[in-house]
């Protein structure tokens, strides 16, 4: 993890003898990601950081992560965001309170509830748990899954959603309700 900028730098042995406290307009670079925050603790010997306030992780032209707090493990390329999280890429926007994102594998997961808005179709998916495999263009949802489409609403226990093909695969009790019909099924795709 490379420090690009901070208004102020302090060493804080009381916290950790390796801790560097960075304050004001803090920017880091790690591989192809730039990390912005208000303040941070950088631990160079373990290649990790704890960042606070106005978190923004930008990976290339395609991914932006925002949140209140970030715990970043440089060797694993893992970003653990907490509080008021937004994740945006070319296809979707996710909002949640708890997100772990692997920047190397482009895989994210949330627990405790999340909402995804598909940019092109305006489909909205909500669930208690979710996984996003960006390279495979797949979303996996578990527990209290709701897919809201302009023409129908789907409620399911377990759902896999292909983001570019907009196909929902369900693997448990599922209802699909539209103006003209109600469908119940336990396995299939729509």
mmCIF file of C-alpha atoms in Angstrom:
data_model
loop_
_atom_site.group_PDB
_atom_site.id
_atom_site.type_symbol
_atom_site.label_atom_id
_atom_site.label_comp_id
_atom_site.label_asym_id
_atom_site.label_seq_id
_atom_site.Cartn_x
_atom_site.Cartn_y
_atom_site.Cartn_z
ATOM 1 C CA UNK A 1 0.000 0.000 0.000
ATOM 2 C CA UNK A 2 1.534 3.300 -1.106
ATOM 3 C CA UNK A 3 0.681 6.587 0.562
ATOM 4 C CA UNK A 4 0.053 9.243 -2.102
ATOM 5 C CA UNK A 5 -1.032 12.165 0.082
ATOM 6 C CA UNK A 6 -2.036 13.258 3.575
ATOM 7 C CA UNK A 7 -2.198 16.747 5.047
ATOM 8 C CA UNK A 8 -0.617 15.491 8.275
ATOM 9 C CA UNK A 9 1.323 12.387 9.387
ATOM 10 C CA UNK A 10 1.901 11.202 12.974
ATOM 11 C CA UNK A 11 3.424 8.078 14.511
ATOM 12 C CA UNK A 12 1.198 6.655 17.250
ATOM 13 C CA UNK A 13 3.091 4.046 19.278
ATOM 14 C CA UNK A 14 0.310 3.913 21.883
ATOM 15 C CA UNK A 15 -1.933 2.225 19.300
ATOM 16 C CA UNK A 16 0.723 0.145 17.567
ATOM 17 C CA UNK A 17 4.445 0.740 17.177
ATOM 18 C CA UNK A 18 3.970 0.368 13.414
ATOM 19 C CA UNK A 19 0.971 2.745 13.209
ATOM 20 C CA UNK A 20 1.151 5.875 11.105
ATOM 21 C CA UNK A 21 -1.797 8.206 11.643
ATOM 22 C CA UNK A 22 -2.727 10.133 8.501
ATOM 23 C CA UNK A 23 -5.120 13.063 8.642
ATOM 24 C CA UNK A 24 -6.771 15.178 5.960
ATOM 25 C CA UNK A 25 -7.297 14.447 2.260
ATOM 26 C CA UNK A 26 -5.683 11.020 2.552
ATOM 27 C CA UNK A 27 -4.997 9.025 -0.623
ATOM 28 C CA UNK A 28 -3.447 5.595 -1.057
ATOM 29 C CA UNK A 29 -2.708 3.447 -4.064
ATOM 30 C CA UNK A 30 -2.621 -0.322 -4.076
ATOM 31 C CA UNK A 31 -2.169 -2.078 -7.419
ATOM 32 C CA UNK A 32 -4.926 -0.680 -9.683
ATOM 33 C CA UNK A 33 -7.023 0.805 -6.846
ATOM 34 C CA UNK A 34 -6.954 4.308 -5.357
ATOM 35 C CA UNK A 35 -8.306 4.698 -1.806
ATOM 36 C CA UNK A 36 -9.517 8.065 -0.450
ATOM 37 C CA UNK A 37 -10.523 8.943 3.124
ATOM 38 C CA UNK A 38 -10.512 11.688 5.773
ATOM 39 C CA UNK A 39 -8.110 9.875 8.120
ATOM 40 C CA UNK A 40 -6.387 6.522 8.442
ATOM 41 C CA UNK A 41 -3.957 4.328 10.306
ATOM 42 C CA UNK A 42 -1.396 2.690 8.028
ATOM 43 C CA UNK A 43 0.438 -0.413 9.242
ATOM 44 C CA UNK A 44 3.287 -0.869 6.770
ATOM 45 C CA UNK A 45 4.785 -4.035 8.263
ATOM 46 C CA UNK A 46 1.489 -5.911 7.758
ATOM 47 C CA UNK A 47 0.460 -4.036 4.575
ATOM 48 C CA UNK A 48 -2.945 -2.999 5.891
ATOM 49 C CA UNK A 49 -4.847 0.126 6.816
ATOM 50 C CA UNK A 50 -7.872 1.285 8.779
ATOM 51 C CA UNK A 51 -9.582 4.275 7.155
ATOM 52 C CA UNK A 52 -12.345 6.570 8.386
ATOM 53 C CA UNK A 53 -14.687 9.173 6.946
ATOM 54 C CA UNK A 54 -15.773 9.678 3.338
ATOM 55 C CA UNK A 55 -14.291 6.392 2.137
ATOM 56 C CA UNK A 56 -13.950 6.015 -1.623
ATOM 57 C CA UNK A 57 -12.226 3.064 -3.269
ATOM 58 C CA UNK A 58 -11.837 3.461 -7.024
ATOM 59 C CA UNK A 59 -10.687 0.468 -9.057
ATOM 60 C CA UNK A 60 -9.975 1.341 -12.674
ATOM 61 C CA UNK A 61 -12.865 2.844 -14.624
ATOM 62 C CA UNK A 62 -15.416 0.289 -13.497
ATOM 63 C CA UNK A 63 -15.781 0.071 -9.713
ATOM 64 C CA UNK A 64 -16.463 2.658 -7.013
ATOM 65 C CA UNK A 65 -16.976 1.733 -3.349
ATOM 66 C CA UNK A 66 -18.107 4.283 -0.743
ATOM 67 C CA UNK A 67 -18.630 3.950 3.002
ATOM 68 C CA UNK A 68 -17.944 5.278 6.487
ATOM 69 C CA UNK A 69 -15.150 2.900 7.535
ATOM 70 C CA UNK A 70 -12.703 0.701 5.634
ATOM 71 C CA UNK A 71 -10.423 -2.064 6.846
ATOM 72 C CA UNK A 72 -8.121 -2.906 3.945
ATOM 73 C CA UNK A 73 -5.852 -5.942 3.839
ATOM 74 C CA UNK A 74 -3.279 -5.249 1.148
ATOM 75 C CA UNK A 75 -1.793 -8.748 0.811
ATOM 76 C CA UNK A 76 -5.266 -10.242 0.332
ATOM 77 C CA UNK A 77 -6.584 -7.240 -1.654
ATOM 78 C CA UNK A 78 -9.662 -7.342 0.562
ATOM 79 C CA UNK A 79 -11.727 -4.262 1.384
ATOM 80 C CA UNK A 80 -14.035 -4.562 4.396
ATOM 81 C CA UNK A 81 -16.421 -1.621 4.368
ATOM 82 C CA UNK A 82 -18.825 -0.733 7.172
ATOM 83 C CA UNK A 83 -21.603 1.844 7.364
ATOM 84 C CA UNK A 84 -23.591 3.619 4.616
ATOM 85 C CA UNK A 85 -22.043 1.612 1.793
ATOM 86 C CA UNK A 86 -22.616 2.205 -1.877
ATOM 87 C CA UNK A 87 -21.001 0.118 -4.570
ATOM 88 C CA UNK A 88 -21.305 1.173 -8.211
ATOM 89 C CA UNK A 89 -20.099 -0.426 -11.386
ATOM 90 C CA UNK A 90 -21.221 -0.297 -15.009
ATOM 91 C CA UNK A 91 -24.271 -2.516 -14.376
ATOM 92 C CA UNK A 92 -25.538 -1.909 -10.864
ATOM 93 C CA UNK A 93 -25.605 0.060 -7.655
ATOM 94 C CA UNK A 94 -25.612 -1.731 -4.281
ATOM 95 C CA UNK A 95 -26.478 -0.147 -0.944
ATOM 96 C CA UNK A 96 -25.877 -1.941 2.357
ATOM 97 C CA UNK A 97 -24.283 -1.490 5.783
ATOM 98 C CA UNK A 98 -21.735 -4.330 5.662
ATOM 99 C CA UNK A 99 -19.686 -5.321 2.592
ATOM 100 C CA UNK A 100 -16.544 -7.368 2.047
ATOM 101 C CA UNK A 101 -15.051 -6.992 -1.427
ATOM 102 C CA UNK A 102 -12.143 -8.937 -2.940
ATOM 103 C CA UNK A 103 -10.500 -6.513 -5.384
ATOM 104 C CA UNK A 104 -8.379 -9.232 -6.988
ATOM 105 C CA UNK A 105 -11.232 -11.669 -7.725
ATOM 106 C CA UNK A 106 -13.926 -8.947 -8.124
ATOM 107 C CA UNK A 107 -16.237 -10.705 -5.676
ATOM 108 C CA UNK A 108 -18.314 -8.954 -3.042
ATOM 109 C CA UNK A 109 -20.653 -10.156 -0.345
ATOM 110 C CA UNK A 110 -22.963 -8.489 2.134
ATOM 111 C CA UNK A 111 -24.970 -9.637 5.138
ATOM 112 C CA UNK A 112 -27.629 -7.879 7.165
ATOM 113 C CA UNK A 113 -29.596 -6.665 4.156
ATOM 114 C CA UNK A 114 -28.848 -5.042 0.851
ATOM 115 C CA UNK A 115 -30.537 -3.394 -2.120
ATOM 116 C CA UNK A 116 -29.333 -3.591 -5.724
ATOM 117 C CA UNK A 117 -30.587 -1.368 -8.526
ATOM 118 C CA UNK A 118 -29.815 -2.618 -12.026
ATOM 119 C CA UNK A 119 -28.889 0.470 -14.039
ATOM 120 C CA UNK A 120 -30.323 -0.436 -17.440
ATOM 121 C CA UNK A 121 -33.479 -2.379 -16.556
ATOM 122 C CA UNK A 122 -34.241 -0.522 -13.291
ATOM 123 C CA UNK A 123 -34.908 -3.921 -11.643
ATOM 124 C CA UNK A 124 -34.522 -3.739 -7.865
ATOM 125 C CA UNK A 125 -33.318 -6.746 -5.876
ATOM 126 C CA UNK A 126 -33.284 -6.911 -2.088
ATOM 127 C CA UNK A 127 -32.195 -9.687 0.272
ATOM 128 C CA UNK A 128 -30.617 -10.311 3.656
ATOM 129 C CA UNK A 129 -27.480 -11.874 2.118
ATOM 130 C CA UNK A 130 -25.940 -11.352 -1.290
ATOM 131 C CA UNK A 131 -22.882 -12.206 -3.353
ATOM 132 C CA UNK A 132 -21.697 -10.439 -6.483
ATOM 133 C CA UNK A 133 -19.334 -12.194 -8.883
ATOM 134 C CA UNK A 134 -18.498 -9.326 -11.232
ATOM 135 C CA UNK A 135 -16.344 -11.332 -13.657
ATOM 136 C CA UNK A 136 -19.167 -13.883 -14.113
ATOM 137 C CA UNK A 137 -21.871 -11.165 -14.184
ATOM 138 C CA UNK A 138 -23.787 -13.088 -11.499
ATOM 139 C CA UNK A 139 -25.568 -12.151 -8.296
ATOM 140 C CA UNK A 140 -26.523 -14.711 -5.650
ATOM 141 C CA UNK A 141 -29.144 -13.909 -3.020
ATOM 142 C CA UNK A 142 -30.302 -15.717 0.108
ATOM 143 C CA UNK A 143 -33.036 -15.085 2.646
ATOM 144 C CA UNK A 144 -36.053 -12.866 1.977
ATOM 145 C CA UNK A 145 -35.203 -12.193 -1.672
ATOM 146 C CA UNK A 146 -37.440 -9.764 -3.582
ATOM 147 C CA UNK A 147 -37.020 -8.909 -7.275
ATOM 148 C CA UNK A 148 -39.113 -5.929 -8.352
ATOM 149 C CA UNK A 149 -39.546 -5.617 -12.105
ATOM 150 C CA UNK A 150 -41.910 -3.085 -13.715
ATOM 151 C CA UNK A 151 -44.203 -5.981 -14.786
ATOM 152 C CA UNK A 152 -43.967 -8.342 -11.783
ATOM 153 C CA UNK A 153 -42.660 -8.934 -8.274
ATOM 154 C CA UNK A 154 -40.802 -12.131 -7.403
ATOM 155 C CA UNK A 155 -40.357 -13.346 -3.813
ATOM 156 C CA UNK A 156 -37.921 -16.178 -3.189
ATOM 157 C CA UNK A 157 -35.719 -17.824 -0.594
ATOM 158 C CA UNK A 158 -32.714 -18.329 -2.890
ATOM 159 C CA UNK A 159 -32.092 -16.631 -6.231
ATOM 160 C CA UNK A 160 -29.289 -16.352 -8.776
ATOM 161 C CA UNK A 161 -29.478 -13.413 -11.197
ATOM 162 C CA UNK A 162 -27.492 -13.014 -14.420
ATOM 163 C CA UNK A 163 -26.913 -9.275 -14.734
ATOM 164 C CA UNK A 164 -26.521 -8.930 -18.517
ATOM 165 C CA UNK A 165 -29.141 -11.485 -19.569
ATOM 166 C CA UNK A 166 -31.521 -10.405 -16.774
ATOM 167 C CA UNK A 167 -32.505 -14.005 -16.037
ATOM 168 C CA UNK A 168 -33.519 -14.965 -12.508
ATOM 169 C CA UNK A 169 -32.860 -18.572 -11.459
ATOM 170 C CA UNK A 170 -34.673 -19.616 -8.274
ATOM 171 C CA UNK A 171 -33.937 -22.562 -6.004
ATOM 172 C CA UNK A 172 -36.658 -22.679 -3.387
ATOM 173 C CA UNK A 173 -40.229 -21.588 -2.703
ATOM 174 C CA UNK A 174 -40.915 -18.700 -5.079
ATOM 175 C CA UNK A 175 -43.951 -16.610 -6.023
ATOM 176 C CA UNK A 176 -44.174 -14.377 -9.080
ATOM 177 C CA UNK A 177 -47.013 -11.873 -8.970
ATOM 178 C CA UNK A 178 -48.104 -9.670 -11.881
ATOM 179 C CA UNK A 179 -51.313 -7.747 -12.618
ATOM 180 C CA UNK A 180 -52.825 -10.763 -14.378
ATOM 181 C CA UNK A 181 -51.419 -13.826 -12.575
ATOM 182 C CA UNK A 182 -49.752 -15.410 -9.579
ATOM 183 C CA UNK A 183 -47.257 -18.236 -10.112
ATOM 184 C CA UNK A 184 -45.843 -20.491 -7.386
ATOM 185 C CA UNK A 185 -42.830 -22.698 -8.083
ATOM 186 C CA UNK A 186 -39.813 -24.154 -6.314
ATOM 187 C CA UNK A 187 -37.149 -24.426 -8.996
ATOM 188 C CA UNK A 188 -36.679 -22.794 -12.381
ATOM 189 C CA UNK A 189 -35.867 -19.541 -14.161
ATOM 190 C CA UNK A 190 -37.771 -16.458 -15.284
#
